């Protein structure tokens, strides 16, 4: 089986601010981030499509202790966002002091930008991550 959209290609697009997903030609479901098979029907009949990156916060967590080598990034907020097109993706939330984040964040509308983070000893090099800011 062949990957329609590899993580490498997904990440290269993300570095340029483009969020890519896979749209199923059989059931219409959108799979983001890319997977081998459709999240709706497990089929492989999918096309690469660009996703807007707007949605709302479903839940979040504040990270006070970062992973080894990333201490300079803490504290930061990781959000789980339900995109307007359906899929849920994770990213960082900016625009708010992590120490002041509370449950009122849930349901807030956000829009996606991206940031490229340098690689570390656990990764294969630079990687982009969605960076969400408020959009309401
Ligand atoms: Zn499908």
mmCIF file of N, CA and C and ligand atoms in Angstrom:
data_model
loop_
_atom_site.group_PDB
_atom_site.id
_atom_site.type_symbol
_atom_site.label_atom_id
_atom_site.label_comp_id
_atom_site.label_asym_id
_atom_site.label_seq_id
_atom_site.Cartn_x
_atom_site.Cartn_y
_atom_site.Cartn_z
ATOM 1 N N UNK A 1 0.849 -1.205 0.000
ATOM 2 C CA UNK A 1 0.000 0.000 0.000
ATOM 3 C C UNK A 1 0.882 1.251 0.000
ATOM 4 N N UNK A 2 0.447 2.253 -0.690
ATOM 5 C CA UNK A 2 1.268 3.458 -0.838
ATOM 6 C C UNK A 2 0.604 4.645 -0.136
ATOM 7 N N UNK A 3 1.415 5.469 0.511
ATOM 8 C CA UNK A 3 0.881 6.650 1.182
ATOM 9 C C UNK A 3 0.516 7.699 0.146
ATOM 10 N N UNK A 4 -0.714 8.167 0.189
ATOM 11 C CA UNK A 4 -1.150 9.217 -0.735
ATOM 12 C C UNK A 4 -0.482 10.543 -0.359
ATOM 13 N N UNK A 5 -0.400 10.787 0.955
ATOM 14 C CA UNK A 5 0.217 12.018 1.464
ATOM 15 C C UNK A 5 1.110 11.617 2.636
ATOM 16 N N UNK A 6 2.425 11.683 2.431
ATOM 17 C CA UNK A 6 3.350 11.266 3.487
ATOM 18 C C UNK A 6 3.447 12.349 4.558
ATOM 19 N N UNK A 7 3.914 11.975 5.740
ATOM 20 C CA UNK A 7 4.095 12.960 6.800
ATOM 21 C C UNK A 7 5.097 14.018 6.352
ATOM 22 N N UNK A 8 6.125 13.605 5.613
ATOM 23 C CA UNK A 8 7.145 14.551 5.131
ATOM 24 C C UNK A 8 6.505 15.632 4.252
ATOM 25 N N UNK A 9 5.673 15.223 3.305
ATOM 26 C CA UNK A 9 5.020 16.196 2.417
ATOM 27 C C UNK A 9 4.028 17.071 3.187
ATOM 28 N N UNK A 10 3.297 16.440 4.128
ATOM 29 C CA UNK A 10 2.356 17.167 4.988
ATOM 30 C C UNK A 10 3.115 18.243 5.763
ATOM 31 N N UNK A 11 4.275 17.862 6.314
ATOM 32 C CA UNK A 11 5.052 18.790 7.125
ATOM 33 C C UNK A 11 5.696 19.893 6.295
ATOM 34 N N UNK A 12 6.147 19.568 5.101
ATOM 35 C CA UNK A 12 6.728 20.596 4.227
ATOM 36 C C UNK A 12 5.669 21.655 3.891
ATOM 37 N N UNK A 13 4.436 21.221 3.634
ATOM 38 C CA UNK A 13 3.341 22.158 3.345
ATOM 39 C C UNK A 13 3.040 22.995 4.586
ATOM 40 N N UNK A 14 3.021 22.331 5.758
ATOM 41 C CA UNK A 14 2.734 23.019 7.020
ATOM 42 C C UNK A 14 3.779 24.110 7.285
ATOM 43 N N UNK A 15 5.026 23.841 6.944
ATOM 44 C CA UNK A 15 6.080 24.850 7.116
ATOM 45 C C UNK A 15 5.774 26.106 6.312
ATOM 46 N N UNK A 16 5.030 25.939 5.202
ATOM 47 C CA UNK A 16 4.665 27.079 4.363
ATOM 48 C C UNK A 16 3.294 27.630 4.744
ATOM 49 N N UNK A 17 2.720 27.139 5.846
ATOM 50 C CA UNK A 17 1.435 27.652 6.317
ATOM 51 C C UNK A 17 0.233 26.995 5.684
ATOM 52 N N UNK A 18 0.443 25.897 4.970
ATOM 53 C CA UNK A 18 -0.670 25.198 4.321
ATOM 54 C C UNK A 18 -0.984 23.901 5.059
ATOM 55 N N UNK A 19 -2.277 23.735 5.407
ATOM 56 C CA UNK A 19 -2.701 22.508 6.088
ATOM 57 C C UNK A 19 -3.334 21.589 5.047
ATOM 58 N N UNK A 20 -2.729 20.424 4.886
ATOM 59 C CA UNK A 20 -3.243 19.476 3.892
ATOM 60 C C UNK A 20 -3.957 18.312 4.566
ATOM 61 N N UNK A 21 -4.967 17.807 3.888
ATOM 62 C CA UNK A 21 -5.682 16.637 4.360
ATOM 63 C C UNK A 21 -6.011 15.749 3.186
ATOM 64 N N UNK A 22 -6.689 14.659 3.479
ATOM 65 C CA UNK A 22 -7.101 13.715 2.442
ATOM 66 C C UNK A 22 -8.621 13.631 2.423
ATOM 67 N N UNK A 23 -9.209 13.931 1.274
ATOM 68 C CA UNK A 23 -10.662 13.895 1.106
ATOM 69 C C UNK A 23 -11.034 12.576 0.429
ATOM 70 N N UNK A 24 -11.948 11.854 1.064
ATOM 71 C CA UNK A 24 -12.344 10.543 0.552
ATOM 72 C C UNK A 24 -13.341 10.684 -0.596
ATOM 73 N N UNK A 25 -13.034 10.005 -1.698
ATOM 74 C CA UNK A 25 -13.909 10.071 -2.867
ATOM 75 C C UNK A 25 -15.093 9.116 -2.726
ATOM 76 N N UNK A 26 -15.031 8.215 -1.729
ATOM 77 C CA UNK A 26 -16.129 7.266 -1.543
ATOM 78 C C UNK A 26 -17.140 7.762 -0.509
ATOM 79 N N UNK A 27 -16.664 8.181 0.680
ATOM 80 C CA UNK A 27 -17.619 8.558 1.739
ATOM 81 C C UNK A 27 -17.601 10.055 2.039
ATOM 82 N N UNK A 28 -16.634 10.810 1.483
ATOM 83 C CA UNK A 28 -16.598 12.255 1.681
ATOM 84 C C UNK A 28 -15.872 12.708 2.934
ATOM 85 N N UNK A 29 -15.448 11.779 3.792
ATOM 86 C CA UNK A 29 -14.774 12.169 5.038
ATOM 87 C C UNK A 29 -13.421 12.810 4.738
ATOM 88 N N UNK A 30 -13.019 13.702 5.629
ATOM 89 C CA UNK A 30 -11.735 14.385 5.508
ATOM 90 C C UNK A 30 -10.814 13.854 6.603
ATOM 91 N N UNK A 31 -9.608 13.451 6.225
ATOM 92 C CA UNK A 31 -8.650 12.893 7.181
ATOM 93 C C UNK A 31 -7.475 13.855 7.322
ATOM 94 N N UNK A 32 -7.305 14.421 8.523
ATOM 95 C CA UNK A 32 -6.211 15.341 8.846
ATOM 96 C C UNK A 32 -5.775 15.046 10.287
ATOM 97 N N UNK A 33 -4.500 14.896 10.600
ATOM 98 C CA UNK A 33 -3.389 14.756 9.664
ATOM 99 C C UNK A 33 -3.528 13.484 8.832
ATOM 100 N N UNK A 34 -2.723 13.371 7.773
ATOM 101 C CA UNK A 34 -2.892 12.259 6.846
ATOM 102 C C UNK A 34 -2.680 10.897 7.484
ATOM 103 N N UNK A 35 -3.464 9.952 7.048
ATOM 104 C CA UNK A 35 -3.303 8.566 7.482
ATOM 105 C C UNK A 35 -3.332 7.691 6.237
ATOM 106 N N UNK A 36 -2.982 6.449 6.444
ATOM 107 C CA UNK A 36 -2.944 5.480 5.347
ATOM 108 C C UNK A 36 -4.326 5.295 4.734
ATOM 109 N N UNK A 37 -5.343 5.273 5.596
ATOM 110 C CA UNK A 37 -6.708 5.017 5.118
ATOM 111 C C UNK A 37 -7.664 6.095 5.617
ATOM 112 N N UNK A 38 -8.803 6.194 4.976
ATOM 113 C CA UNK A 38 -9.842 7.157 5.337
ATOM 114 C C UNK A 38 -10.349 6.901 6.751
ATOM 115 N N UNK A 39 -10.526 7.987 7.548
ATOM 116 C CA UNK A 39 -11.014 7.832 8.923
ATOM 117 C C UNK A 39 -12.496 7.499 8.939
ATOM 118 N N UNK A 40 -13.174 7.694 7.797
ATOM 119 C CA UNK A 40 -14.600 7.407 7.747
ATOM 120 C C UNK A 40 -14.911 5.975 7.357
ATOM 121 N N UNK A 41 -14.243 5.487 6.309
ATOM 122 C CA UNK A 41 -14.622 4.174 5.766
ATOM 123 C C UNK A 41 -13.441 3.221 5.621
ATOM 124 N N UNK A 42 -12.251 3.641 6.051
ATOM 125 C CA UNK A 42 -10.997 2.879 5.937
ATOM 126 C C UNK A 42 -10.619 2.555 4.480
ATOM 127 N N UNK A 43 -11.223 3.279 3.535
ATOM 128 C CA UNK A 43 -10.857 3.091 2.133
ATOM 129 C C UNK A 43 -9.590 3.864 1.805
ATOM 130 N N UNK A 44 -9.093 3.706 0.587
ATOM 131 C CA UNK A 44 -7.866 4.400 0.185
ATOM 132 C C UNK A 44 -8.095 5.313 -1.021
ATOM 133 N N UNK A 45 -9.334 5.491 -1.411
ATOM 134 C CA UNK A 45 -9.670 6.289 -2.589
ATOM 135 C C UNK A 45 -9.791 7.775 -2.188
ATOM 136 N N UNK A 46 -8.627 8.420 -1.947
ATOM 137 C CA UNK A 46 -8.625 9.781 -1.404
ATOM 138 C C UNK A 46 -7.766 10.713 -2.251
ATOM 139 N N UNK A 47 -8.131 11.985 -2.219
ATOM 140 C CA UNK A 47 -7.370 13.023 -2.906
ATOM 141 C C UNK A 47 -6.815 14.019 -1.889
ATOM 142 N N UNK A 48 -5.634 14.572 -2.179
ATOM 143 C CA UNK A 48 -5.052 15.597 -1.302
ATOM 144 C C UNK A 48 -5.849 16.886 -1.467
ATOM 145 N N UNK A 49 -6.171 17.515 -0.337
ATOM 146 C CA UNK A 49 -6.929 18.759 -0.382
ATOM 147 C C UNK A 49 -6.379 19.720 0.668
ATOM 148 N N UNK A 50 -6.558 21.030 0.435
ATOM 149 C CA UNK A 50 -6.101 22.011 1.411
ATOM 150 C C UNK A 50 -7.245 22.344 2.362
ATOM 151 N N UNK A 51 -6.930 22.431 3.647
ATOM 152 C CA UNK A 51 -7.914 22.695 4.690
ATOM 153 C C UNK A 51 -7.665 24.092 5.246
ATOM 154 N N UNK A 52 -8.741 24.811 5.617
ATOM 155 C CA UNK A 52 -8.601 26.211 6.032
ATOM 156 C C UNK A 52 -7.876 26.410 7.364
ATOM 157 N N UNK A 53 -8.025 25.468 8.277
ATOM 158 C CA UNK A 53 -7.337 25.603 9.558
ATOM 159 C C UNK A 53 -8.081 26.449 10.572
ATOM 160 N N UNK A 54 -9.402 26.647 10.349
ATOM 161 C CA UNK A 54 -10.218 27.357 11.337
ATOM 162 C C UNK A 54 -11.088 26.358 12.073
ATOM 163 N N UNK A 55 -11.343 26.646 13.353
ATOM 164 C CA UNK A 55 -12.168 25.728 14.119
ATOM 165 C C UNK A 55 -12.389 26.238 15.515
ATOM 166 N N UNK A 56 -12.772 25.330 16.439
ATOM 167 C CA UNK A 56 -12.941 25.758 17.828
ATOM 168 C C UNK A 56 -12.269 24.788 18.790
ATOM 169 N N UNK A 57 -11.872 25.353 19.918
ATOM 170 C CA UNK A 57 -11.133 24.573 20.916
ATOM 171 C C UNK A 57 -12.070 23.581 21.604
ATOM 172 N N UNK A 58 -11.705 22.300 21.559
ATOM 173 C CA UNK A 58 -12.480 21.266 22.242
ATOM 174 C C UNK A 58 -11.946 21.066 23.660
ATOM 175 N N UNK A 59 -10.629 21.049 23.785
ATOM 176 C CA UNK A 59 -10.004 20.944 25.095
ATOM 177 C C UNK A 59 -8.552 21.404 24.979
ATOM 178 N N UNK A 60 -7.879 21.509 26.115
ATOM 179 C CA UNK A 60 -6.498 22.008 26.103
ATOM 180 C C UNK A 60 -5.780 21.540 27.350
ATOM 181 N N UNK A 61 -4.466 21.729 27.346
ATOM 182 C CA UNK A 61 -3.687 21.494 28.550
ATOM 183 C C UNK A 61 -2.525 22.482 28.568
ATOM 184 N N UNK A 62 -2.107 22.859 29.759
ATOM 185 C CA UNK A 62 -0.969 23.765 29.901
ATOM 186 C C UNK A 62 0.250 22.931 30.271
ATOM 187 N N UNK A 63 1.305 23.064 29.475
ATOM 188 C CA UNK A 63 2.533 22.317 29.720
ATOM 189 C C UNK A 63 3.506 23.208 30.484
ATOM 190 N N UNK A 64 3.839 22.797 31.697
ATOM 191 C CA UNK A 64 4.779 23.555 32.516
ATOM 192 C C UNK A 64 6.175 22.945 32.511
ATOM 193 N N UNK A 65 6.246 21.666 32.214
ATOM 194 C CA UNK A 65 7.536 20.982 32.128
ATOM 195 C C UNK A 65 7.653 20.436 30.716
ATOM 196 N N UNK A 66 8.542 21.049 29.910
ATOM 197 C CA UNK A 66 8.676 20.653 28.507
ATOM 198 C C UNK A 66 9.547 19.409 28.385
ATOM 199 N N UNK A 67 9.509 18.823 27.204
ATOM 200 C CA UNK A 67 10.358 17.661 26.923
ATOM 201 C C UNK A 67 11.829 18.069 26.973
ATOM 202 N N UNK A 68 12.683 17.096 27.192
ATOM 203 C CA UNK A 68 14.128 17.317 27.247
ATOM 204 C C UNK A 68 14.596 18.094 26.004
ATOM 205 N N UNK A 69 15.346 19.160 26.220
ATOM 206 C CA UNK A 69 15.857 19.951 25.110
ATOM 207 C C UNK A 69 14.906 21.056 24.672
ATOM 208 N N UNK A 70 13.696 21.069 25.248
ATOM 209 C CA UNK A 70 12.702 22.075 24.844
ATOM 210 C C UNK A 70 12.256 22.922 26.049
ATOM 211 N N UNK A 71 13.109 22.978 27.065
ATOM 212 C CA UNK A 71 12.764 23.694 28.301
ATOM 213 C C UNK A 71 12.404 25.152 28.034
ATOM 214 N N UNK A 72 13.044 25.751 27.016
ATOM 215 C CA UNK A 72 12.799 27.153 26.718
ATOM 216 C C UNK A 72 11.399 27.431 26.212
ATOM 217 N N UNK A 73 10.670 26.387 25.809
ATOM 218 C CA UNK A 73 9.326 26.582 25.256
ATOM 219 C C UNK A 73 8.251 26.655 26.351
ATOM 220 N N UNK A 74 8.526 26.130 27.531
ATOM 221 C CA UNK A 74 7.521 26.087 28.596
ATOM 222 C C UNK A 74 7.460 27.428 29.324
ATOM 223 N N UNK A 75 6.317 27.832 29.870
ATOM 224 C CA UNK A 75 5.052 27.109 29.752
ATOM 225 C C UNK A 75 4.374 27.393 28.407
ATOM 226 N N UNK A 76 3.595 26.439 27.923
ATOM 227 C CA UNK A 76 2.839 26.659 26.697
ATOM 228 C C UNK A 76 1.533 25.867 26.747
ATOM 229 N N UNK A 77 0.640 26.188 25.827
ATOM 230 C CA UNK A 77 -0.681 25.568 25.826
ATOM 231 C C UNK A 77 -0.828 24.693 24.584
ATOM 232 N N UNK A 78 -1.243 23.455 24.792
ATOM 233 C CA UNK A 78 -1.577 22.557 23.686
ATOM 234 C C UNK A 78 -3.104 22.493 23.604
ATOM 235 N N UNK A 79 -3.641 22.754 22.417
ATOM 236 C CA UNK A 79 -5.095 22.694 22.240
ATOM 237 C C UNK A 79 -5.459 21.572 21.273
ATOM 238 N N UNK A 80 -6.651 21.024 21.511
ATOM 239 C CA UNK A 80 -7.245 20.082 20.572
ATOM 240 C C UNK A 80 -8.371 20.862 19.904
ATOM 241 N N UNK A 81 -8.257 21.038 18.586
ATOM 242 C CA UNK A 81 -9.189 21.884 17.841
ATOM 243 C C UNK A 81 -10.038 21.051 16.883
ATOM 244 N N UNK A 82 -11.362 21.291 16.940
ATOM 245 C CA UNK A 82 -12.255 20.674 15.951
ATOM 246 C C UNK A 82 -12.320 21.633 14.761
ATOM 247 N N UNK A 83 -11.761 21.230 13.634
ATOM 248 C CA UNK A 83 -11.776 22.076 12.444
ATOM 249 C C UNK A 83 -13.199 22.218 11.914
ATOM 250 N N UNK A 84 -13.471 23.346 11.251
ATOM 251 C CA UNK A 84 -14.805 23.564 10.666
ATOM 252 C C UNK A 84 -15.183 22.421 9.724
ATOM 253 N N UNK A 85 -14.172 21.818 9.082
ATOM 254 C CA UNK A 85 -14.428 20.719 8.136
ATOM 255 C C UNK A 85 -14.596 19.368 8.833
ATOM 256 N N UNK A 86 -14.443 19.317 10.176
ATOM 257 C CA UNK A 86 -14.703 18.063 10.892
ATOM 258 C C UNK A 86 -13.571 17.450 11.681
ATOM 259 N N UNK A 87 -12.372 17.271 11.069
ATOM 260 C CA UNK A 87 -11.302 16.595 11.810
ATOM 261 C C UNK A 87 -10.835 17.376 13.044
ATOM 262 N N UNK A 88 -10.279 16.677 13.997
ATOM 263 C CA UNK A 88 -9.709 17.297 15.194
ATOM 264 C C UNK A 88 -8.195 17.233 15.068
ATOM 265 N N UNK A 89 -7.517 18.364 15.289
ATOM 266 C CA UNK A 89 -6.052 18.355 15.266
ATOM 267 C C UNK A 89 -5.501 19.081 16.493
ATOM 268 N N UNK A 90 -4.262 18.771 16.823
ATOM 269 C CA UNK A 90 -3.612 19.410 17.963
ATOM 270 C C UNK A 90 -2.646 20.467 17.484
ATOM 271 N N UNK A 91 -2.419 21.446 18.333
ATOM 272 C CA UNK A 91 -1.451 22.484 18.027
ATOM 273 C C UNK A 91 -1.192 23.303 19.275
ATOM 274 N N UNK A 92 -0.373 24.333 19.134
ATOM 275 C CA UNK A 92 -0.113 25.245 20.245
ATOM 276 C C UNK A 92 -1.086 26.412 20.158
ATOM 277 N N UNK A 93 -1.429 26.975 21.329
ATOM 278 C CA UNK A 93 -2.263 28.184 21.361
ATOM 279 C C UNK A 93 -1.395 29.347 21.804
ATOM 280 N N UNK A 94 -1.424 30.427 20.993
ATOM 281 C CA UNK A 94 -0.700 31.638 21.388
ATOM 282 C C UNK A 94 -1.752 32.693 21.755
ATOM 283 N N UNK A 95 -1.367 33.910 21.977
ATOM 284 C CA UNK A 95 -2.316 34.998 22.293
ATOM 285 C C UNK A 95 -2.772 35.019 23.737
ATOM 286 N N UNK A 96 -2.332 34.112 24.585
ATOM 287 C CA UNK A 96 -2.786 34.133 25.976
ATOM 288 C C UNK A 96 -1.659 33.623 26.867
ATOM 289 N N UNK A 97 -1.543 34.233 28.019
ATOM 290 C CA UNK A 97 -0.564 33.785 29.011
ATOM 291 C C UNK A 97 -0.989 32.411 29.540
ATOM 292 N N UNK A 98 -0.151 31.389 29.353
ATOM 293 C CA UNK A 98 -0.535 30.033 29.785
ATOM 294 C C UNK A 98 -0.935 29.969 31.257
ATOM 295 N N UNK A 99 -0.334 30.842 32.084
ATOM 296 C CA UNK A 99 -0.647 30.810 33.522
ATOM 297 C C UNK A 99 -2.047 31.338 33.809
ATOM 298 N N UNK A 100 -2.642 32.013 32.818
ATOM 299 C CA UNK A 100 -3.984 32.583 33.027
ATOM 300 C C UNK A 100 -5.056 31.806 32.278
ATOM 301 N N UNK A 101 -4.666 30.697 31.652
ATOM 302 C CA UNK A 101 -5.633 29.918 30.862
ATOM 303 C C UNK A 101 -6.614 29.199 31.778
ATOM 304 N N UNK A 102 -7.895 29.259 31.429
ATOM 305 C CA UNK A 102 -8.919 28.579 32.211
ATOM 306 C C UNK A 102 -9.927 27.917 31.297
ATOM 307 N N UNK A 103 -10.940 27.296 31.900
ATOM 308 C CA UNK A 103 -11.902 26.522 31.128
ATOM 309 C C UNK A 103 -12.689 27.357 30.118
ATOM 310 N N UNK A 104 -12.648 28.708 30.266
ATOM 311 C CA UNK A 104 -13.347 29.550 29.296
ATOM 312 C C UNK A 104 -12.744 29.445 27.884
ATOM 313 N N UNK A 105 -11.575 28.829 27.779
ATOM 314 C CA UNK A 105 -10.972 28.637 26.448
ATOM 315 C C UNK A 105 -11.775 27.650 25.605
ATOM 316 N N UNK A 106 -12.448 26.719 26.269
ATOM 317 C CA UNK A 106 -13.181 25.683 25.532
ATOM 318 C C UNK A 106 -14.334 26.322 24.761
ATOM 319 N N UNK A 107 -14.362 26.061 23.471
ATOM 320 C CA UNK A 107 -15.393 26.631 22.606
ATOM 321 C C UNK A 107 -14.951 27.870 21.859
ATOM 322 N N UNK A 108 -13.828 28.464 22.256
ATOM 323 C CA UNK A 108 -13.342 29.668 21.546
ATOM 324 C C UNK A 108 -12.957 29.325 20.118
ATOM 325 N N UNK A 109 -13.246 30.263 19.207
ATOM 326 C CA UNK A 109 -12.883 30.066 17.804
ATOM 327 C C UNK A 109 -11.423 30.430 17.595
ATOM 328 N N UNK A 110 -10.738 29.633 16.793
ATOM 329 C CA UNK A 110 -9.323 29.873 16.524
ATOM 330 C C UNK A 110 -9.022 29.713 15.034
ATOM 331 N N UNK A 111 -7.926 30.331 14.624
ATOM 332 C CA UNK A 111 -7.438 30.195 13.253
ATOM 333 C C UNK A 111 -5.981 29.756 13.334
ATOM 334 N N UNK A 112 -5.558 28.999 12.351
ATOM 335 C CA UNK A 112 -4.242 28.389 12.377
ATOM 336 C C UNK A 112 -3.179 29.175 11.637
ATOM 337 N N UNK A 113 -2.026 29.287 12.277
ATOM 338 C CA UNK A 113 -0.798 29.698 11.614
ATOM 339 C C UNK A 113 0.154 28.540 11.849
ATOM 340 N N UNK A 114 1.409 28.700 11.515
ATOM 341 C CA UNK A 114 2.338 27.611 11.820
ATOM 342 C C UNK A 114 3.650 28.179 12.317
ATOM 343 N N UNK A 115 4.399 27.344 12.993
ATOM 344 C CA UNK A 115 5.736 27.718 13.425
ATOM 345 C C UNK A 115 6.636 26.503 13.211
ATOM 346 N N UNK A 116 7.845 26.765 12.759
ATOM 347 C CA UNK A 116 8.796 25.673 12.561
ATOM 348 C C UNK A 116 9.659 25.563 13.815
ATOM 349 N N UNK A 117 9.651 24.374 14.415
ATOM 350 C CA UNK A 117 10.451 24.129 15.602
ATOM 351 C C UNK A 117 11.686 23.336 15.199
ATOM 352 N N UNK A 118 12.841 23.686 15.767
ATOM 353 C CA UNK A 118 14.062 22.954 15.409
ATOM 354 C C UNK A 118 13.979 21.496 15.859
ATOM 355 N N UNK A 119 14.696 20.650 15.169
ATOM 356 C CA UNK A 119 14.718 19.248 15.553
ATOM 357 C C UNK A 119 15.475 19.055 16.851
ATOM 358 N N UNK A 120 15.301 17.902 17.467
ATOM 359 C CA UNK A 120 16.066 17.554 18.662
ATOM 360 C C UNK A 120 16.507 16.103 18.523
ATOM 361 N N UNK A 121 17.083 15.550 19.580
ATOM 362 C CA UNK A 121 17.640 14.200 19.449
ATOM 363 C C UNK A 121 16.567 13.128 19.285
ATOM 364 N N UNK A 122 15.289 13.511 19.446
ATOM 365 C CA UNK A 122 14.223 12.530 19.286
ATOM 366 C C UNK A 122 13.497 12.667 17.952
ATOM 367 N N UNK A 123 13.878 13.652 17.132
ATOM 368 C CA UNK A 123 13.149 13.864 15.891
ATOM 369 C C UNK A 123 14.089 13.780 14.691
ATOM 370 N N UNK A 124 13.491 13.787 13.500
ATOM 371 C CA UNK A 124 14.278 13.644 12.278
ATOM 372 C C UNK A 124 14.602 14.994 11.649
ATOM 373 N N UNK A 125 14.555 16.073 12.435
ATOM 374 C CA UNK A 125 14.863 17.396 11.907
ATOM 375 C C UNK A 125 13.751 18.385 12.188
ATOM 376 N N UNK A 126 13.859 19.539 11.566
ATOM 377 C CA UNK A 126 12.853 20.587 11.767
ATOM 378 C C UNK A 126 11.447 20.061 11.489
ATOM 379 N N UNK A 127 10.492 20.518 12.288
ATOM 380 C CA UNK A 127 9.102 20.137 12.051
ATOM 381 C C UNK A 127 8.211 21.334 12.336
ATOM 382 N N UNK A 128 7.192 21.490 11.526
ATOM 383 C CA UNK A 128 6.239 22.576 11.746
ATOM 384 C C UNK A 128 5.124 22.058 12.641
ATOM 385 N N UNK A 129 4.543 22.967 13.404
ATOM 386 C CA UNK A 129 3.411 22.629 14.267
ATOM 387 C C UNK A 129 2.347 23.693 14.067
ATOM 388 N N UNK A 130 1.064 23.308 14.051
ATOM 389 C CA UNK A 130 0.011 24.319 13.988
ATOM 390 C C UNK A 130 0.080 25.235 15.211
ATOM 391 N N UNK A 131 -0.094 26.521 14.972
ATOM 392 C CA UNK A 131 -0.032 27.533 16.021
ATOM 393 C C UNK A 131 -1.357 28.299 15.929
ATOM 394 N N UNK A 132 -2.230 28.084 16.899
ATOM 395 C CA UNK A 132 -3.555 28.685 16.820
ATOM 396 C C UNK A 132 -3.622 30.008 17.570
ATOM 397 N N UNK A 133 -4.389 30.939 17.012
ATOM 398 C CA UNK A 133 -4.664 32.199 17.696
ATOM 399 C C UNK A 133 -6.169 32.431 17.654
ATOM 400 N N UNK A 134 -6.666 33.305 18.540
ATOM 401 C CA UNK A 134 -8.110 33.538 18.643
ATOM 402 C C UNK A 134 -8.662 34.149 17.370
ATOM 403 N N UNK A 135 -9.866 33.736 17.017
ATOM 404 C CA UNK A 135 -10.520 34.195 15.786
ATOM 405 C C UNK A 135 -11.974 34.550 16.080
ATOM 406 N N UNK A 136 -12.222 35.111 17.290
ATOM 407 C CA UNK A 136 -13.617 35.519 17.598
ATOM 408 C C UNK A 136 -13.645 36.852 18.315
HETATM 409 ZN ZN1 LIG B 1 -14.058 7.254 3.233
#
